[in-house]
Coordinates of N, CA, C and O in Angstrom, one line a residue:
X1 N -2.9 11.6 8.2 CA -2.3 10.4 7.5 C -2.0 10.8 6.0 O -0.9 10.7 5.5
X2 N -2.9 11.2 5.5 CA -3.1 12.3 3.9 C -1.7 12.8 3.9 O -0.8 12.6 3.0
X3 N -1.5 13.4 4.9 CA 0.0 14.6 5.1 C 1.4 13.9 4.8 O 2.4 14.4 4.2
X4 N 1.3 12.6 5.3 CA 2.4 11.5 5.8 C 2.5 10.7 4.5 O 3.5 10.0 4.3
X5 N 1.2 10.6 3.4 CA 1.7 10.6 2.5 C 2.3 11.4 1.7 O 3.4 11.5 1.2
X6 N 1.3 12.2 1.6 CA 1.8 13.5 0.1 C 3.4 13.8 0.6 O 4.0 14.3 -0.3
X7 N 4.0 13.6 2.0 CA 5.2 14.2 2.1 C 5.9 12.9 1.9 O 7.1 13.2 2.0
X8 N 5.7 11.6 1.7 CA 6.2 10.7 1.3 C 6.6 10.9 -0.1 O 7.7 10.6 -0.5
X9 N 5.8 11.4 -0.9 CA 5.5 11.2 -2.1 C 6.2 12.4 -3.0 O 6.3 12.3 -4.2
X10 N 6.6 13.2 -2.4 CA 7.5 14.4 -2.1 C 8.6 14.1 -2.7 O 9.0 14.1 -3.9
X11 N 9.2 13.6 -1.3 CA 10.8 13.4 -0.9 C 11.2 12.3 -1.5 O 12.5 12.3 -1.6
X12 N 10.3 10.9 -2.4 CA 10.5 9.8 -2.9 C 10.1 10.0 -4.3 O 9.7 9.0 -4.8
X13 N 10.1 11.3 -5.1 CA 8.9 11.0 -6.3 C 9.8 10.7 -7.5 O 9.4 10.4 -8.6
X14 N 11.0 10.9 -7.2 CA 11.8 10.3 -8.2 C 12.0 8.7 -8.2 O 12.2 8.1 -9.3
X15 N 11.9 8.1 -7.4 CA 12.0 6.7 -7.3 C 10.5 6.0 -7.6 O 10.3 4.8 -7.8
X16 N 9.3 6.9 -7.4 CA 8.5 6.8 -7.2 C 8.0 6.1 -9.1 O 7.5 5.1 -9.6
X17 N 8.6 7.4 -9.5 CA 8.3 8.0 -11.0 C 9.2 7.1 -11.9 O 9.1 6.9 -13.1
X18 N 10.3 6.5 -11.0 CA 11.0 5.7 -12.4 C 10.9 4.3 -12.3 O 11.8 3.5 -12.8
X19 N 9.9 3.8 -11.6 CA 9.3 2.6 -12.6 C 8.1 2.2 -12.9 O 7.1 2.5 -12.2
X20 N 8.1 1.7 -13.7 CA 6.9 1.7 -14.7 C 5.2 1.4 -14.3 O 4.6 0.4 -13.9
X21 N 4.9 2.7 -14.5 CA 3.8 3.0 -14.1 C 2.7 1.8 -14.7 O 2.5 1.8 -15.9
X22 N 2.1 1.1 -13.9 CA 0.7 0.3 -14.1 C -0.5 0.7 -14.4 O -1.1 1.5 -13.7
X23 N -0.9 0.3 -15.4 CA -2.5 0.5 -16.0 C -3.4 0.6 -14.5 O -3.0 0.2 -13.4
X24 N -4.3 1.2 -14.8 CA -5.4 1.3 -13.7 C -6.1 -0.2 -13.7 O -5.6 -0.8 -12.7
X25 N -7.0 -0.9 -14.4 CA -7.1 -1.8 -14.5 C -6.5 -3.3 -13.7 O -7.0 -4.3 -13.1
X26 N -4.9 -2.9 -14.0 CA -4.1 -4.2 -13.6 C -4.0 -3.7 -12.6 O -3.9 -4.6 -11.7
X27 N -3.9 -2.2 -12.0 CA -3.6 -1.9 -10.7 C -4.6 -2.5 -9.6 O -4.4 -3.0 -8.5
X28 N -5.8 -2.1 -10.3 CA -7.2 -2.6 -9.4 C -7.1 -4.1 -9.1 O -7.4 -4.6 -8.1
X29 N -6.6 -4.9 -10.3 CA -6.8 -6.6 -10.3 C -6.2 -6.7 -9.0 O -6.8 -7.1 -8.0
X30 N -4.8 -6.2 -9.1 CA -3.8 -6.5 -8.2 C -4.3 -6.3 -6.4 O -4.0 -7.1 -5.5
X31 N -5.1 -5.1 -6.1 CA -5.1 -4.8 -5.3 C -6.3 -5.2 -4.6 O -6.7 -4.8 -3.5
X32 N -7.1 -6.1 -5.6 CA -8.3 -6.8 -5.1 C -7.9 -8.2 -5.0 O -8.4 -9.1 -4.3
X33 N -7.0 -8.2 -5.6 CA -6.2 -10.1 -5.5 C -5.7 -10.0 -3.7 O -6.1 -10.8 -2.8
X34 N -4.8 -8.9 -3.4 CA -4.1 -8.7 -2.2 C -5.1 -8.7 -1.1 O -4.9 -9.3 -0.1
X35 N -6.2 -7.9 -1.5 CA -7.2 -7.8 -0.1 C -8.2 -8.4 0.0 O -9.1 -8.0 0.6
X36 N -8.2 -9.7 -0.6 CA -8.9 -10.8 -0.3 C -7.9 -11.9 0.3 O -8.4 -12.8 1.0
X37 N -6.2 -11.7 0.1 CA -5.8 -12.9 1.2 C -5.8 -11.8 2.2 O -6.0 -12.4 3.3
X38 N -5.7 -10.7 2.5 CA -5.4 -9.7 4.0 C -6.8 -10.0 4.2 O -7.5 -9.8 3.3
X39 N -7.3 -10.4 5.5 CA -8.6 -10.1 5.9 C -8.5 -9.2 7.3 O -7.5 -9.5 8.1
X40 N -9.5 -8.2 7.6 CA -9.5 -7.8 8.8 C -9.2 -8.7 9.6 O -9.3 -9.9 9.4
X41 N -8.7 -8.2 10.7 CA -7.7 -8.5 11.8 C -6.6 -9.5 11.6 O -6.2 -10.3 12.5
X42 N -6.3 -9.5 10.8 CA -5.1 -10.3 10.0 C -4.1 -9.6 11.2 O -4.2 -8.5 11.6
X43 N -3.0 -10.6 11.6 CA -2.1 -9.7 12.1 C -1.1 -9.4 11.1 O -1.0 -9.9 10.0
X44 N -0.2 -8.2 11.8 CA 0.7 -7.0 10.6 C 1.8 -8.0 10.1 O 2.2 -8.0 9.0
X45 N 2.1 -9.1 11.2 CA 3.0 -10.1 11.0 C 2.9 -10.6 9.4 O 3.8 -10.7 8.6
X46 N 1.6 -10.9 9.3 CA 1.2 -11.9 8.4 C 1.0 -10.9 7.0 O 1.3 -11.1 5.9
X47 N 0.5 -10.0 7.6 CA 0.4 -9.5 6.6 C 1.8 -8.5 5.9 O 1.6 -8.0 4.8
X48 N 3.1 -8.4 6.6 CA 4.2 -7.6 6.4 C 4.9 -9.3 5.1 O 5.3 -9.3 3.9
X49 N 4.9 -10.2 5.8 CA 5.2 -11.5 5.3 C 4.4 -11.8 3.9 O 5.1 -12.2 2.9
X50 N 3.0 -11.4 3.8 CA 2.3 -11.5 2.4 C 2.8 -10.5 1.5 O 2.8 -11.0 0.3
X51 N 3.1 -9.5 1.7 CA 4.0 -8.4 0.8 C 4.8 -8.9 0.5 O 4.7 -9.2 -0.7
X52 N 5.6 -9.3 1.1 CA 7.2 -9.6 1.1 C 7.1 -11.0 0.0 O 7.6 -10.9 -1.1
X53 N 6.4 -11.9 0.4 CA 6.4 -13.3 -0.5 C 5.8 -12.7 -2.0 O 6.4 -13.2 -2.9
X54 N 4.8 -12.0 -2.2 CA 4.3 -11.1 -3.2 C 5.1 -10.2 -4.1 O 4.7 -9.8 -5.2
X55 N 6.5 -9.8 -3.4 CA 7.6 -9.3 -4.0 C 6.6 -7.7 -4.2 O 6.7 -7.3 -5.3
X56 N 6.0 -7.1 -3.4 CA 5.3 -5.7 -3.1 C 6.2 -5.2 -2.1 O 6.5 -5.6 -1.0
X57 N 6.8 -3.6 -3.1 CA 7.0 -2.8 -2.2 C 6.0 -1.8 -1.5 O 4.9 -1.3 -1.8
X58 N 6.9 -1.6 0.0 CA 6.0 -1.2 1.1 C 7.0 -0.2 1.6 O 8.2 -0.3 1.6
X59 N 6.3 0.6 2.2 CA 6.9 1.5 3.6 C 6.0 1.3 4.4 O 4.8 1.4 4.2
X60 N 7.0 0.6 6.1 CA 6.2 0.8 7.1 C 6.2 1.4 7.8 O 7.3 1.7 8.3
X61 N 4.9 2.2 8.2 CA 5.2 3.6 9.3 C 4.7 3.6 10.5 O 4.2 4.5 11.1
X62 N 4.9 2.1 11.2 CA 4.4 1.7 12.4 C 2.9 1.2 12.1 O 2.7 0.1 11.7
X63 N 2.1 1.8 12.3 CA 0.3 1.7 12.4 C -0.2 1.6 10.8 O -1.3 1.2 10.5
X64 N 0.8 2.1 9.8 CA 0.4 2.2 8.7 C 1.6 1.9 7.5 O 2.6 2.5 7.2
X65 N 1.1 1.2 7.2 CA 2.2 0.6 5.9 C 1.7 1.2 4.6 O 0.5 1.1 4.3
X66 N 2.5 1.6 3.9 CA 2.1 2.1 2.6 C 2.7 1.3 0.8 O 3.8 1.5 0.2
X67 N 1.9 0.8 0.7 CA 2.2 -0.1 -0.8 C 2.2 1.1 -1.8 O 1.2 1.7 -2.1
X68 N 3.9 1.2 -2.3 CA 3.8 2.2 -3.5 C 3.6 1.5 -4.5 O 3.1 2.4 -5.3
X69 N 3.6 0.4 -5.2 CA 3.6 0.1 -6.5 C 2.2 -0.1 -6.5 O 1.8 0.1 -7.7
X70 N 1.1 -0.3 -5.7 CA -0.4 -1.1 -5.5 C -1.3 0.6 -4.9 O -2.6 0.8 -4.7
X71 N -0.1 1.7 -4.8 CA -1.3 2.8 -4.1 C -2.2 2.6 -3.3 O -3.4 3.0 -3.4
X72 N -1.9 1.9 -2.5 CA -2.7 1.3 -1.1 C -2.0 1.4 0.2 O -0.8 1.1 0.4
X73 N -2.7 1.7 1.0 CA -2.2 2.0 2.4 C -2.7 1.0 3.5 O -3.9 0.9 3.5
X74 N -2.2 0.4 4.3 CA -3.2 -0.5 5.0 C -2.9 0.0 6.2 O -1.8 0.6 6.3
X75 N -3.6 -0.1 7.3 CA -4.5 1.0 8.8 C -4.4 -0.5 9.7 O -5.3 -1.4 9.7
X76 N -3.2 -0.6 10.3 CA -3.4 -1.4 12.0 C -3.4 -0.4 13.0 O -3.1 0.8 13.0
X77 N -4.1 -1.7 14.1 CA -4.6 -1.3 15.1 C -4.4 -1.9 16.1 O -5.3 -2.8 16.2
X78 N -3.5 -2.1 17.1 CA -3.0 -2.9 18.1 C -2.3 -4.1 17.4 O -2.2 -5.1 18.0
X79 N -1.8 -4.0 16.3 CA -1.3 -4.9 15.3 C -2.2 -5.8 14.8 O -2.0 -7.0 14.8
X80 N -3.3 -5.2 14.3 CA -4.2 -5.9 13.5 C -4.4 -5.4 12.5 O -4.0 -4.3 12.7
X81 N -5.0 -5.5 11.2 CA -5.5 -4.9 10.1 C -7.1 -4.4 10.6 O -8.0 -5.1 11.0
X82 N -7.1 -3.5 10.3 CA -8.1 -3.0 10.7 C -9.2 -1.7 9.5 O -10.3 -1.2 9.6
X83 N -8.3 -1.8 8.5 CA -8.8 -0.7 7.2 C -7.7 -1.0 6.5 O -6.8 -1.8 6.6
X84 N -7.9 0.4 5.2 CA -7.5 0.0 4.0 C -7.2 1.0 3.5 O -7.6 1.6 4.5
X85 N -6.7 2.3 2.3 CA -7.5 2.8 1.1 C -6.5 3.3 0.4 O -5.4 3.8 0.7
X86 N -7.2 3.1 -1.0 CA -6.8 3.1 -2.0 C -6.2 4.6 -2.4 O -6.7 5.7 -2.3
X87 N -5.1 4.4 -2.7 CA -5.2 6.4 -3.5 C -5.1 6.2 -5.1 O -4.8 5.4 -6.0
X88 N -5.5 7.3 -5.0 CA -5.4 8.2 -6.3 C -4.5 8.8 -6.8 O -3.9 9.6 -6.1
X89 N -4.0 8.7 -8.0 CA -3.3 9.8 -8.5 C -4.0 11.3 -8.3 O -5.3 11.4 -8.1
X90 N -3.1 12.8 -8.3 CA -3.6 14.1 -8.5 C -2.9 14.4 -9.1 O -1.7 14.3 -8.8
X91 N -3.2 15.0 -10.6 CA -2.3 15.4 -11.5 C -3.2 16.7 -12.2 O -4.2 16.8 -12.8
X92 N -2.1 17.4 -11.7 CA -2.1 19.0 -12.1 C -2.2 18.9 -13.7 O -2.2 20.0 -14.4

């Protein structure tokens, strides 16, 4: 899954890179605000719809949707929420 990002992150890092990068701080607010309305087994439905009304961009990659502006990934499982996690920046 690691792979399916970093090669996301690749092929997108110019779009990635040109808008305005978020304090760590506000990033965390944000992403603790978000995964208190997603609760495990939330379905993807509801949760693809909570993005969307939130105006958060996402890529969905079937089982795993990836929030670039929030660096969070969220993990279904038969179309449930089922996990989560956070990334990190890696800077050389």
């Amino acid at each position: 899954m690691n792979h399916i990002v970093s090669q996301f992150r690749q092929s997108a890092s110019h779009s990635i890179t040109s808008h305005k990068i978020m304090q760590l701080p506000q990033l965390a607010l944000q992403q603790q605000q978000l995964l208190q309305v997603l609760t495990y087994g939330a379905s993807k439905a509801f949760c693809l719809n909570t993005l969307r009304a939130k105006q958060i961009d996402f890529l969905n990659l079937g089982g795993v949707v990836y929030c670039t502006s929030l660096q969070l990934i969220l993990l279904f499982k038969m179309r449930r929420l089922f996990g989560f996690q956070h990334l990190t920046a890696n800077r050389v």
